[in-house]
mmCIF file of C-alpha atoms and ligand atoms in Angstrom:
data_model
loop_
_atom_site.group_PDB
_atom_site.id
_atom_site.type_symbol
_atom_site.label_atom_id
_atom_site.label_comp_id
_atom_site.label_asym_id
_atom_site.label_seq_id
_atom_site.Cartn_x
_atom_site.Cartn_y
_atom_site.Cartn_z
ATOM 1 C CA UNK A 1 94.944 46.601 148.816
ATOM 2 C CA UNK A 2 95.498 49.204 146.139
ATOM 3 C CA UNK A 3 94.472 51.611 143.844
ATOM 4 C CA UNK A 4 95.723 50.913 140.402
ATOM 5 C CA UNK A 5 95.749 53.704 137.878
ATOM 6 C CA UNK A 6 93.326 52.409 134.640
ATOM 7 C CA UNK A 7 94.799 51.923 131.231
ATOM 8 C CA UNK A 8 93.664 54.365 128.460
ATOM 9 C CA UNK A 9 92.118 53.325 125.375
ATOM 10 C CA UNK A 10 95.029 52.921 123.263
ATOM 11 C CA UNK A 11 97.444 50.447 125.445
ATOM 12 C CA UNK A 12 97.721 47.555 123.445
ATOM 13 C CA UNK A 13 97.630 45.353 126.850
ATOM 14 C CA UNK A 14 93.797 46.075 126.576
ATOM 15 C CA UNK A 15 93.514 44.821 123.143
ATOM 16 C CA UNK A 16 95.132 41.075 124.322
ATOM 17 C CA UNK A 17 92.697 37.793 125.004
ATOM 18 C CA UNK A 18 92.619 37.466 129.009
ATOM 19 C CA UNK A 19 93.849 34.110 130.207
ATOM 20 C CA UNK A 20 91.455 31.734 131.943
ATOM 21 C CA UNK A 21 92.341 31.388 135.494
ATOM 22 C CA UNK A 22 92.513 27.744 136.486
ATOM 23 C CA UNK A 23 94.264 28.008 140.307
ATOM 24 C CA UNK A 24 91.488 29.465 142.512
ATOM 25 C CA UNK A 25 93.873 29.101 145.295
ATOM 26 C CA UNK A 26 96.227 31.663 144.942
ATOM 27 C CA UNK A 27 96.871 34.612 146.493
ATOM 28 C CA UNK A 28 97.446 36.465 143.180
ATOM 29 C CA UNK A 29 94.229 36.223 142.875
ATOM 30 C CA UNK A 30 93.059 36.974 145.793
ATOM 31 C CA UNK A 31 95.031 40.202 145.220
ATOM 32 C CA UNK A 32 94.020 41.215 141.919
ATOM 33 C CA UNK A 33 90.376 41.042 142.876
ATOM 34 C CA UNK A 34 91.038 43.084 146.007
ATOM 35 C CA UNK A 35 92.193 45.746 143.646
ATOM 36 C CA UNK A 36 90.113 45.295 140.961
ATOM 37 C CA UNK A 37 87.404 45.966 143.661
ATOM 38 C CA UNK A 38 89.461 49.182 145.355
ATOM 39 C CA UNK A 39 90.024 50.990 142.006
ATOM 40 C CA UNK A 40 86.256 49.929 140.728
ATOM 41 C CA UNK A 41 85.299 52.099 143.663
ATOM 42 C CA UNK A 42 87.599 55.340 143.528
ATOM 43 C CA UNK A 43 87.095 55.780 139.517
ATOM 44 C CA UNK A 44 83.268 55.324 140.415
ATOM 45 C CA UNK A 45 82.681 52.278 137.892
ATOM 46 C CA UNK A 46 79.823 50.223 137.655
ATOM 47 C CA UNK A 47 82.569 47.407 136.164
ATOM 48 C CA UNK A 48 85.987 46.359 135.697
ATOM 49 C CA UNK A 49 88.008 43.903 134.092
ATOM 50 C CA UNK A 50 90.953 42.720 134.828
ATOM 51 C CA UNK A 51 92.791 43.653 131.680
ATOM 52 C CA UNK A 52 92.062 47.478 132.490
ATOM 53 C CA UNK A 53 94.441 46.960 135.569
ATOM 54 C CA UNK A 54 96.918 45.501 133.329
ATOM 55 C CA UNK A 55 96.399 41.799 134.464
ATOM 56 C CA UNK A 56 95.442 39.653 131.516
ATOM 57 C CA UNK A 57 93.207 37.246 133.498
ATOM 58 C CA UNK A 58 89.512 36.271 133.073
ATOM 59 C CA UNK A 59 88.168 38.616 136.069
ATOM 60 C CA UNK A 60 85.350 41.139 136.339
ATOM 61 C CA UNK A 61 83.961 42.756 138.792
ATOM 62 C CA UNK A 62 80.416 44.385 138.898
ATOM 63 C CA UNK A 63 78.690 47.109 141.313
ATOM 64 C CA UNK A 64 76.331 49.881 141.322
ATOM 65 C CA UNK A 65 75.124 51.641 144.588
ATOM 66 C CA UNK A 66 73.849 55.243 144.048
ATOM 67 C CA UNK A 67 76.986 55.566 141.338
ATOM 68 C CA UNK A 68 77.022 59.497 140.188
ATOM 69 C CA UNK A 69 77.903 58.196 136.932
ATOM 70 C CA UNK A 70 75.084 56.597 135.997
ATOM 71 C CA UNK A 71 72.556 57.972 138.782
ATOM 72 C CA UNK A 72 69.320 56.247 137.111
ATOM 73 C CA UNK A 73 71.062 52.467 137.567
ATOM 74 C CA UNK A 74 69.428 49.466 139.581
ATOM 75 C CA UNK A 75 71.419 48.665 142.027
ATOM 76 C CA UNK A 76 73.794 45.618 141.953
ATOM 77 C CA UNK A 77 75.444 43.918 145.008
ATOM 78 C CA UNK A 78 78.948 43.696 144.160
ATOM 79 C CA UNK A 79 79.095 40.343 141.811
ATOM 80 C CA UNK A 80 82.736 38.520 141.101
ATOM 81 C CA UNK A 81 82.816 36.483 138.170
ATOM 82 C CA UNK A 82 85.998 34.191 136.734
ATOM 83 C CA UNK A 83 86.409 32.948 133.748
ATOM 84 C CA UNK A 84 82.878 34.251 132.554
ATOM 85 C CA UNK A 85 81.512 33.216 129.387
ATOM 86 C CA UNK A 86 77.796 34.071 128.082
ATOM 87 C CA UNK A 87 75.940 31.039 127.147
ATOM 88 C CA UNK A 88 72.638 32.639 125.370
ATOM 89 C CA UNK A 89 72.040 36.012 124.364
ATOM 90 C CA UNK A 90 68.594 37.127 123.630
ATOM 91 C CA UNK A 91 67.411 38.390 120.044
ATOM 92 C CA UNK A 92 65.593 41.079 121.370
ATOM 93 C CA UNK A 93 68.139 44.219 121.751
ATOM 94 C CA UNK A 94 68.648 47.536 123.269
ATOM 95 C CA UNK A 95 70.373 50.591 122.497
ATOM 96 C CA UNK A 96 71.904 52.776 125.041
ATOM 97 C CA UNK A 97 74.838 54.801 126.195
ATOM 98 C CA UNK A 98 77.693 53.296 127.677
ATOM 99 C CA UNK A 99 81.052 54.658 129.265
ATOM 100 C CA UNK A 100 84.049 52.985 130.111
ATOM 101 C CA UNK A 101 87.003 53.714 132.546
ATOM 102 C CA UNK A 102 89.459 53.643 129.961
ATOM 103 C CA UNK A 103 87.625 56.260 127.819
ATOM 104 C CA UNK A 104 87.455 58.429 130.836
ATOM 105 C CA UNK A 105 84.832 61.062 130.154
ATOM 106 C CA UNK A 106 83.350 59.478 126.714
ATOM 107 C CA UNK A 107 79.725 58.069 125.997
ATOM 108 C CA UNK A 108 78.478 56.082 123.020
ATOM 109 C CA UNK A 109 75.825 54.368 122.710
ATOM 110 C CA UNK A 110 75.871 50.399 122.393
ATOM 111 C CA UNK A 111 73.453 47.840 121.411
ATOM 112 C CA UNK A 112 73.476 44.963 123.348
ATOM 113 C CA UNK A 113 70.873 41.773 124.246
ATOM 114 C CA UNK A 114 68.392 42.567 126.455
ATOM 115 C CA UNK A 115 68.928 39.787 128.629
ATOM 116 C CA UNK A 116 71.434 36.995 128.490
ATOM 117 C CA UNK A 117 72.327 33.408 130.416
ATOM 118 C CA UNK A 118 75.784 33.021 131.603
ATOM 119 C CA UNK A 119 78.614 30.630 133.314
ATOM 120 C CA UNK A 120 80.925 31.591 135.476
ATOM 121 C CA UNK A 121 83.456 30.735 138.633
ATOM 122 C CA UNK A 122 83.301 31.995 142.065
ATOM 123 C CA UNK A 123 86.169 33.359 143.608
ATOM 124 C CA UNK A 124 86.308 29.663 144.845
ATOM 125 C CA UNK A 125 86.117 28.011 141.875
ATOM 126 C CA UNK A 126 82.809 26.732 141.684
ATOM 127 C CA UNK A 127 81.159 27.137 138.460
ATOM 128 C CA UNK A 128 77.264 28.294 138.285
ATOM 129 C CA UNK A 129 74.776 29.504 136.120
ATOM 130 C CA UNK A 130 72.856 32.588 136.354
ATOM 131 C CA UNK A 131 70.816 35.153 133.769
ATOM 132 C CA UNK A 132 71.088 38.892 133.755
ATOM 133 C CA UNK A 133 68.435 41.700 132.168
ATOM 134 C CA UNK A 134 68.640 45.600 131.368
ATOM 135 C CA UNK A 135 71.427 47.160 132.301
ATOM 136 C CA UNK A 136 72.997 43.999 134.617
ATOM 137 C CA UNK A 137 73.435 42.471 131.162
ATOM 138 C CA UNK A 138 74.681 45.447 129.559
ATOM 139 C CA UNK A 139 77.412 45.635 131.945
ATOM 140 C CA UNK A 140 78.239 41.834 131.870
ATOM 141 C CA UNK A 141 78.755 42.377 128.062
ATOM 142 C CA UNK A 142 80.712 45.174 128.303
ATOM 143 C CA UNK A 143 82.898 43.349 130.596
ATOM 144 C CA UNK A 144 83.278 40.507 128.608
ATOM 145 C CA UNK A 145 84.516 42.364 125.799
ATOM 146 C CA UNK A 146 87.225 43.748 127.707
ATOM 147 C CA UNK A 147 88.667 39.997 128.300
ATOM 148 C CA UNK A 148 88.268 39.562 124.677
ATOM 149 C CA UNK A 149 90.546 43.199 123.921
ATOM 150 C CA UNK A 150 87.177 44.882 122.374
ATOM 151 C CA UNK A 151 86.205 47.919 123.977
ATOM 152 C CA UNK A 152 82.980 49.420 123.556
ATOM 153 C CA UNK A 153 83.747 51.812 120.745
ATOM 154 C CA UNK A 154 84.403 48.610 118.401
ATOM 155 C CA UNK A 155 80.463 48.093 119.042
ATOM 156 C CA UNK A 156 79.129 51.745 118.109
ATOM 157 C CA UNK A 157 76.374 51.630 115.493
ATOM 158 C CA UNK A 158 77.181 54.814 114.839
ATOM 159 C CA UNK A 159 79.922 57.450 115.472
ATOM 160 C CA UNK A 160 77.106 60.220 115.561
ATOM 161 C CA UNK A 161 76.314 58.495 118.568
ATOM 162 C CA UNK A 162 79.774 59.341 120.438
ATOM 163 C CA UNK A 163 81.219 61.752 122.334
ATOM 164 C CA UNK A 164 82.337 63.895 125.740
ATOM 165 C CA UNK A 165 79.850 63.527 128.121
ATOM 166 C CA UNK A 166 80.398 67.535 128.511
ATOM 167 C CA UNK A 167 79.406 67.784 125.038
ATOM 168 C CA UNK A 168 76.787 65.039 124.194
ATOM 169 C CA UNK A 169 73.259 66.983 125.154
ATOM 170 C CA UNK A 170 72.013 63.883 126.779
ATOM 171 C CA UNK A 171 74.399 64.399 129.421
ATOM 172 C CA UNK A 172 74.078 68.051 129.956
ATOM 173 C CA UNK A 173 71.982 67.183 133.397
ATOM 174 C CA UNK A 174 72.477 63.501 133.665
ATOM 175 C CA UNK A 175 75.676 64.071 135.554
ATOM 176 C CA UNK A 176 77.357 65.495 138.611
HETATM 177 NI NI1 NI B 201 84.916 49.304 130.103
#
């Protein structure tokens, strides 16, 4: 399919509440994944929402294999969830940096729940249940935000804790 250039930080379509996709047969959807998927992979993401493609739809997209951009990750086979929606968030936390395609070059660093239970559609519609830990979770939050117009910023304990990753010691040598 394509390559579709990333909105910025900034676009107000990012800030709008995603529509849940009830028509698993379409081929709109078909194509917006396909994309989703192409453009995850050229900006090197570990995740992408739909809304960062300009589609305000309930879609994200997950994947890590041996990503430069965060080279101590798990992997994670590619994972497509619809209409997503977490179900129980644990109390214990974590606190870690976080980037995002559409704060291209930025880190800040996020707490999220350690490990949460969540619902979601297949590309074919059927709904299951599964749980996610560490940085799987992280990324499923993240995600989630973007269908509900929050990016991660919005989530920053602190601003001392944000930056350019050319700038921020912590990713002097972290990255390529
Ligand atoms: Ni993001």
């Amino acid at each position: 399919m394509a390559v579709i250039t990333v909105l910025k930080m900034g676009d107000p379509r990012l800030q709008l509440q995603a529509e849940k996709i009830s028509d698993f047969e379409s081929d709109s959807l078909r194509d917006n994944i396909a994309d989703m998927i192409d453009t995850m992979r050229q900006y090197h993401g570990v995740g992408l929402a739909a809304p960062q493609i300009g589609i305000a739809k309930q879609i994200i997209i997950l994947e890590v294999d041996n990503n430069p951009r965060y080279p101590d990750a798990d992997t994670i086979e590619l994972e497509i969830l619809i209409n997503p929606k977490i179900i129980q968030f644990s109390q214990q936390k974590d606190l870690a940096w976080e980037g995002c395609l559409s704060l291209p070059g930025m880190r800040g660093k996020v707490e999220r729940s350690r490990e949460i239970t969540y619902q979601a559609n297949t590309e074919t519609g059927q709904s299951y249940t599964a749980t996610a830990q560490g940085f799987h979770a992280r990324v499923i939050q993240h995600e989630i935000d973007h269908l509900n117009g929050i990016l991660y910023p919005q989530r920053l304990t602190t601003l001392n804790e944000f930056g350019f990753e050319d700038s921020l010691p912590e990713f002097q040598q972290a990255l390529i």
